[in-house]
PDB file of C-alpha atoms in Angstrom:
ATOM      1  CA  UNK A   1     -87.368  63.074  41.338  1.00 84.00           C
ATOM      2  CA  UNK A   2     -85.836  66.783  41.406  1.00 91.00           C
ATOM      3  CA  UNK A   3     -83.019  64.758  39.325  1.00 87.00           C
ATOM      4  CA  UNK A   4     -85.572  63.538  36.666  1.00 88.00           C
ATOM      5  CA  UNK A   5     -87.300  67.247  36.909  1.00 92.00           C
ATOM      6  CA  UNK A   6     -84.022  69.536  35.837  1.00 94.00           C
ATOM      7  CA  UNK A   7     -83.466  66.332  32.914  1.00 92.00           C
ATOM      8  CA  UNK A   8     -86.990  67.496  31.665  1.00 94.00           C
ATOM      9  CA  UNK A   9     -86.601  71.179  31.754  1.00 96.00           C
ATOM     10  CA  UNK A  10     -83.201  70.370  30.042  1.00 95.00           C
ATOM     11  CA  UNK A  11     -84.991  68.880  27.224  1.00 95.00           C
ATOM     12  CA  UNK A  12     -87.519  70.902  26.767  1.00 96.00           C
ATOM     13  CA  UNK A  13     -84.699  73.871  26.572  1.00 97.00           C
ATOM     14  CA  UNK A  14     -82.884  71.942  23.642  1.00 96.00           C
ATOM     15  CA  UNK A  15     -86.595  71.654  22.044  1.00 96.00           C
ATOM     16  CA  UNK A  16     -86.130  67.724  22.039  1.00 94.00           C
ATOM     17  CA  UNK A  17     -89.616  67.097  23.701  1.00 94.00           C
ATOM     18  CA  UNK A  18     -91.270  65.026  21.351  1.00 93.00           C
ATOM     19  CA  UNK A  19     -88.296  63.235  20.377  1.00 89.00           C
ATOM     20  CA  UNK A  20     -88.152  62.074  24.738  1.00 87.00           C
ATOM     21  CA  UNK A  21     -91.032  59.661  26.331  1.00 82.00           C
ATOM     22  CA  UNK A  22     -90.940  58.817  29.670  1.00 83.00           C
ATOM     23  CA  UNK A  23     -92.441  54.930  30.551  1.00 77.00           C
ATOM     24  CA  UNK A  24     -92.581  55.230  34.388  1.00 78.00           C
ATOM     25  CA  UNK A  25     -92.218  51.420  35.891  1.00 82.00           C
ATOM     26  CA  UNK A  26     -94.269  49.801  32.971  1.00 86.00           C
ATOM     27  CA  UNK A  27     -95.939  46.613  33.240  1.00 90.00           C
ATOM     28  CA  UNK A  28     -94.167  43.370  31.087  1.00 90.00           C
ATOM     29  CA  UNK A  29     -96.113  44.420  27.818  1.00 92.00           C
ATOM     30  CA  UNK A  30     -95.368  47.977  27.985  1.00 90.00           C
ATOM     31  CA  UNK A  31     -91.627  47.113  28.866  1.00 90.00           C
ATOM     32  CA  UNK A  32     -91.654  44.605  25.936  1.00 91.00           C
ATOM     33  CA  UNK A  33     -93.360  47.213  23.464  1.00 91.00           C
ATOM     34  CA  UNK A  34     -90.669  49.574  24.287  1.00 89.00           C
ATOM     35  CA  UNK A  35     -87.599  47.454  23.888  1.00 92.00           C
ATOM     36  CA  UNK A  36     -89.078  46.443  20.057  1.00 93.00           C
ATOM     37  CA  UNK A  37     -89.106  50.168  19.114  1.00 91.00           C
ATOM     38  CA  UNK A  38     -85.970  50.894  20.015  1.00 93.00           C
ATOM     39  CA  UNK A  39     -82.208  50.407  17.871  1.00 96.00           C
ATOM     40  CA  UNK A  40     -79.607  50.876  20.812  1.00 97.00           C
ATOM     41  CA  UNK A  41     -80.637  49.722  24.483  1.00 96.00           C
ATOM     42  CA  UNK A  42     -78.447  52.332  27.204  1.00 95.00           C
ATOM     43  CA  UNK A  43     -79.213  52.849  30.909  1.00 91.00           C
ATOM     44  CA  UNK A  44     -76.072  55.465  31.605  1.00 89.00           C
ATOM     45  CA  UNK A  45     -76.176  54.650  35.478  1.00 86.00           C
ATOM     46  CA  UNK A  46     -74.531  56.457  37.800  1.00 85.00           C
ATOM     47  CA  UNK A  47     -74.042  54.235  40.452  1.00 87.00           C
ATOM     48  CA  UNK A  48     -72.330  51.551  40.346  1.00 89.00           C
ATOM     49  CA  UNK A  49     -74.951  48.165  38.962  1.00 87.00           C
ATOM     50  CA  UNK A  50     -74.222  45.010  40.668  1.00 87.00           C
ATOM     51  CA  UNK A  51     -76.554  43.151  38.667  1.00 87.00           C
ATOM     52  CA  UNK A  52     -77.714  44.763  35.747  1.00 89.00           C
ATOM     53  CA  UNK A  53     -80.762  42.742  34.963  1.00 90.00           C
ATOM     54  CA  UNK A  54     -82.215  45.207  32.305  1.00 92.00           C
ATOM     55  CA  UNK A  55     -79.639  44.646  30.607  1.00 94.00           C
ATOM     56  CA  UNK A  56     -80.305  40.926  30.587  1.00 94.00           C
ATOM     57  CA  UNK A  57     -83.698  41.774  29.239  1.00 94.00           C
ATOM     58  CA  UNK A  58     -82.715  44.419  26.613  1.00 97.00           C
ATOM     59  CA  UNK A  59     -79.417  41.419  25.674  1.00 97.00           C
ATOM     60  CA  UNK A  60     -82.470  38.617  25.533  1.00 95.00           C
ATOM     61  CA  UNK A  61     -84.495  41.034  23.108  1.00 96.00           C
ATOM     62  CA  UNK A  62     -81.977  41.150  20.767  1.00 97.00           C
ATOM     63  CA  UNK A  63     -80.462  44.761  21.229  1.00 98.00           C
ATOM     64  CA  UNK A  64     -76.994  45.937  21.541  1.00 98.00           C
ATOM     65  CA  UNK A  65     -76.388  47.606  24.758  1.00 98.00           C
ATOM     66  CA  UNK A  66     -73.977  50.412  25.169  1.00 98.00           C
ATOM     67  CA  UNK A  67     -73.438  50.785  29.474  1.00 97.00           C
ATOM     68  CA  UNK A  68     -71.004  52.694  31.856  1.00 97.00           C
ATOM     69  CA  UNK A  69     -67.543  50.386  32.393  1.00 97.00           C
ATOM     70  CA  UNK A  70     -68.114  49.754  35.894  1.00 95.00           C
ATOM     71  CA  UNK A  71     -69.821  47.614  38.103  1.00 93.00           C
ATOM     72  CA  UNK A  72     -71.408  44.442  36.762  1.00 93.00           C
ATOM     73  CA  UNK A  73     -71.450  45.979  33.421  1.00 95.00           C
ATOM     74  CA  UNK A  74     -68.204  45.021  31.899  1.00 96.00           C
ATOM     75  CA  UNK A  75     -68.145  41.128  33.190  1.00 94.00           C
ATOM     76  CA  UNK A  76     -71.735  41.357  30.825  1.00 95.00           C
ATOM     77  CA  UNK A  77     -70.066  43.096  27.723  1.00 97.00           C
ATOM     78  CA  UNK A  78     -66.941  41.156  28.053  1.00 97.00           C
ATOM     79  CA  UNK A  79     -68.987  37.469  28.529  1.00 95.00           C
ATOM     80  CA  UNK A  80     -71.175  38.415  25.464  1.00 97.00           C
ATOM     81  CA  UNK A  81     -70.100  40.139  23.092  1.00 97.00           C
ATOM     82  CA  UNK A  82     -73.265  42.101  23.455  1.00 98.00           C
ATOM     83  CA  UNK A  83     -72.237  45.795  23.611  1.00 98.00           C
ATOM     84  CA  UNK A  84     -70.189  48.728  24.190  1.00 98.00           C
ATOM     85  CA  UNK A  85     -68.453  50.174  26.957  1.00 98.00           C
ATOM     86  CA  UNK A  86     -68.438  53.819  27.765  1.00 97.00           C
ATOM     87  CA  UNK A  87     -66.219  56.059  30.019  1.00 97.00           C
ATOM     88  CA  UNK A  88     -68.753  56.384  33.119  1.00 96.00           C
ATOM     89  CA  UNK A  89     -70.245  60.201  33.900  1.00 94.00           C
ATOM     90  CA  UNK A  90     -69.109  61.299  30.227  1.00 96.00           C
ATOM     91  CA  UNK A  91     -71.727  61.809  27.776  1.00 95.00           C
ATOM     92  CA  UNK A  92     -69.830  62.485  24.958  1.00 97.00           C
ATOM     93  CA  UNK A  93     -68.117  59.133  25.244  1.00 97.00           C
ATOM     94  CA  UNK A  94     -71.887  57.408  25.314  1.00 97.00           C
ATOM     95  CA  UNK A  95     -73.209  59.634  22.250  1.00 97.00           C
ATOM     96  CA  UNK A  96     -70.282  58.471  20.744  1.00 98.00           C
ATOM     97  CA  UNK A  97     -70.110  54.171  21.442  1.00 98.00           C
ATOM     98  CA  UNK A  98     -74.117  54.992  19.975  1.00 97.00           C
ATOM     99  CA  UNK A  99     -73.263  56.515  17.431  1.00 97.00           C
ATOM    100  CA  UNK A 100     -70.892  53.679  16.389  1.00 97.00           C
ATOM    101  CA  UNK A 101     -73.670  51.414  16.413  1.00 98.00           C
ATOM    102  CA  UNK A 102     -76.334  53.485  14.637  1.00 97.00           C
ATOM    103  CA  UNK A 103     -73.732  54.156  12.038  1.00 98.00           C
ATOM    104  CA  UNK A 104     -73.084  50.413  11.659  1.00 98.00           C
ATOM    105  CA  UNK A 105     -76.567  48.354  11.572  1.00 97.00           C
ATOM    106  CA  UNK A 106     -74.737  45.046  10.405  1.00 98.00           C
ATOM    107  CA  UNK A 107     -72.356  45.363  13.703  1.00 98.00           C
ATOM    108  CA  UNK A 108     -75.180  46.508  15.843  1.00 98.00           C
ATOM    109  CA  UNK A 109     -77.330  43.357  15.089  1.00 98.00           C
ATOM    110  CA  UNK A 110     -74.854  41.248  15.080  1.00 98.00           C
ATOM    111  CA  UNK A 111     -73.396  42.445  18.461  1.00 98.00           C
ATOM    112  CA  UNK A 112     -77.465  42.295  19.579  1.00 98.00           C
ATOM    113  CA  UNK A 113     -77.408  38.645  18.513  1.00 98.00           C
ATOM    114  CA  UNK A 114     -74.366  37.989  20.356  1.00 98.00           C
ATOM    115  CA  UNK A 115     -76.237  39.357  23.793  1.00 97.00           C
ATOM    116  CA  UNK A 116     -79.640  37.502  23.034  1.00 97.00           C
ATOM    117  CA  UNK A 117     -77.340  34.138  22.274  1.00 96.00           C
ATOM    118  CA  UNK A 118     -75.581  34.582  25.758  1.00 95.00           C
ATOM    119  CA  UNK A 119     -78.368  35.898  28.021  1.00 94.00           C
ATOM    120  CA  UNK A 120     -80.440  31.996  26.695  1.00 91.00           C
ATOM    121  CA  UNK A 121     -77.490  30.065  27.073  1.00 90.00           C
ATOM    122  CA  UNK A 122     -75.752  31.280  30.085  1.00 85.00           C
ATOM    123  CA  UNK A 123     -78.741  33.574  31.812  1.00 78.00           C
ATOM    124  CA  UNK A 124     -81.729  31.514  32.187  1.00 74.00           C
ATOM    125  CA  UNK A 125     -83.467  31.146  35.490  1.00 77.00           C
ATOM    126  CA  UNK A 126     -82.200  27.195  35.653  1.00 81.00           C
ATOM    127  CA  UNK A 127     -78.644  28.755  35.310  1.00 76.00           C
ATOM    128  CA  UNK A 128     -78.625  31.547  37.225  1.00 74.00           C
ATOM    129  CA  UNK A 129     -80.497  29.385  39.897  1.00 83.00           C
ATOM    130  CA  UNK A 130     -77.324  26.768  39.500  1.00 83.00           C
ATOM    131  CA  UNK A 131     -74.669  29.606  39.826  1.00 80.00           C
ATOM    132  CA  UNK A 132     -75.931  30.825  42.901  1.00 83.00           C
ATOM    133  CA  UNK A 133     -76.372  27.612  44.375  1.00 88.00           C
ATOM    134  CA  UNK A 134     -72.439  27.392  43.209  1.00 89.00           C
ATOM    135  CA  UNK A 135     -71.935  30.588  45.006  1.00 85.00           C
ATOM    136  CA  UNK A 136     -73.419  29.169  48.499  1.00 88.00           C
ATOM    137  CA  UNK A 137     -71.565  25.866  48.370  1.00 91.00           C
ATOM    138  CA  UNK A 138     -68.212  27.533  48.366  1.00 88.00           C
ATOM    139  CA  UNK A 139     -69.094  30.180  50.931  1.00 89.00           C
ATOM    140  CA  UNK A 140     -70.214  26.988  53.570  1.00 90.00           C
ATOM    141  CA  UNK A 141     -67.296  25.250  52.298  1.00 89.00           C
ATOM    142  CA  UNK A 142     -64.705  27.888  53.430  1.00 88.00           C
ATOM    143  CA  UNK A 143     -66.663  27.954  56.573  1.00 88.00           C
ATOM    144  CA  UNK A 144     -66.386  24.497  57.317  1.00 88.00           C
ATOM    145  CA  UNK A 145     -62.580  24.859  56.539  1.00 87.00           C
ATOM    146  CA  UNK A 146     -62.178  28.201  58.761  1.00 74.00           C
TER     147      UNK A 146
END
């Protein structure tokens, strides 16, 4: 919280208030109602994400992402098409992958329809459910081998 606090005096400082709202854990309509207002979907984490499923949900509504190049992040990017890559912990490197896509709609949306492709054919609950049961089988195969 002390985090989030200094990131709102920050803003305020720069006189960027109105242009920054804050959705603390919406419900699914909020959540949905945000992601259809908005051009470019970024969560600059800075830890490393080992699933990244808003991402998944920003990919299945049809927004480019632009995310750190770490973690689970750059299997996503990489597998879809979906996004950009940014240097992690430099925000001139983000500002800049965004601005490439706000400067470029036709890239943008079609990078956007790349994600929301991928997340429905490869990220669905009957997949994901499938991979994991993948994931298991191996695991109590090596240990019936070891």
């Amino acid at each position: 919280r002390a985090f989030y606090e200094v990131q709102i005096e920050r803003i305020a400082a720069a006189g960027l208030s109105d242009r920054f709202r804050h959705v603390e854990a919406p419900d699914g309509a909020s959540k949905m109602a945000f992601l259809e207002e908005i051009d470019v979907f970024t969560v600059p984490a800075r830890f490393i994400e080992p699933k990244g499923l808003y991402l998944l949900e920003a990919m299945a509504c049809g927004l480019p992402v632009v995310v750190p190049d770490r973690g689970a992040f750059p299997e996503m990017i990489l597998a879809s098409g979906g996004g950009l890559l940014c240097e992690p912990e430099d925000p001139a490197d983000l500002a800049g992958r965004i601005a490439e896509l706000l400067d470029d709609p036709r890239r943008a949306a079609a990078m956007g329809e790349k994600g929301r492709v991928w997340v429905e054919r490869v990220n669905d609950r009957s997949g994901m459910a499938e991979a994991t049961a993948r994931v298991f089988e191996a695991v109590l195969a090596r240990r019936r081998e070891g």
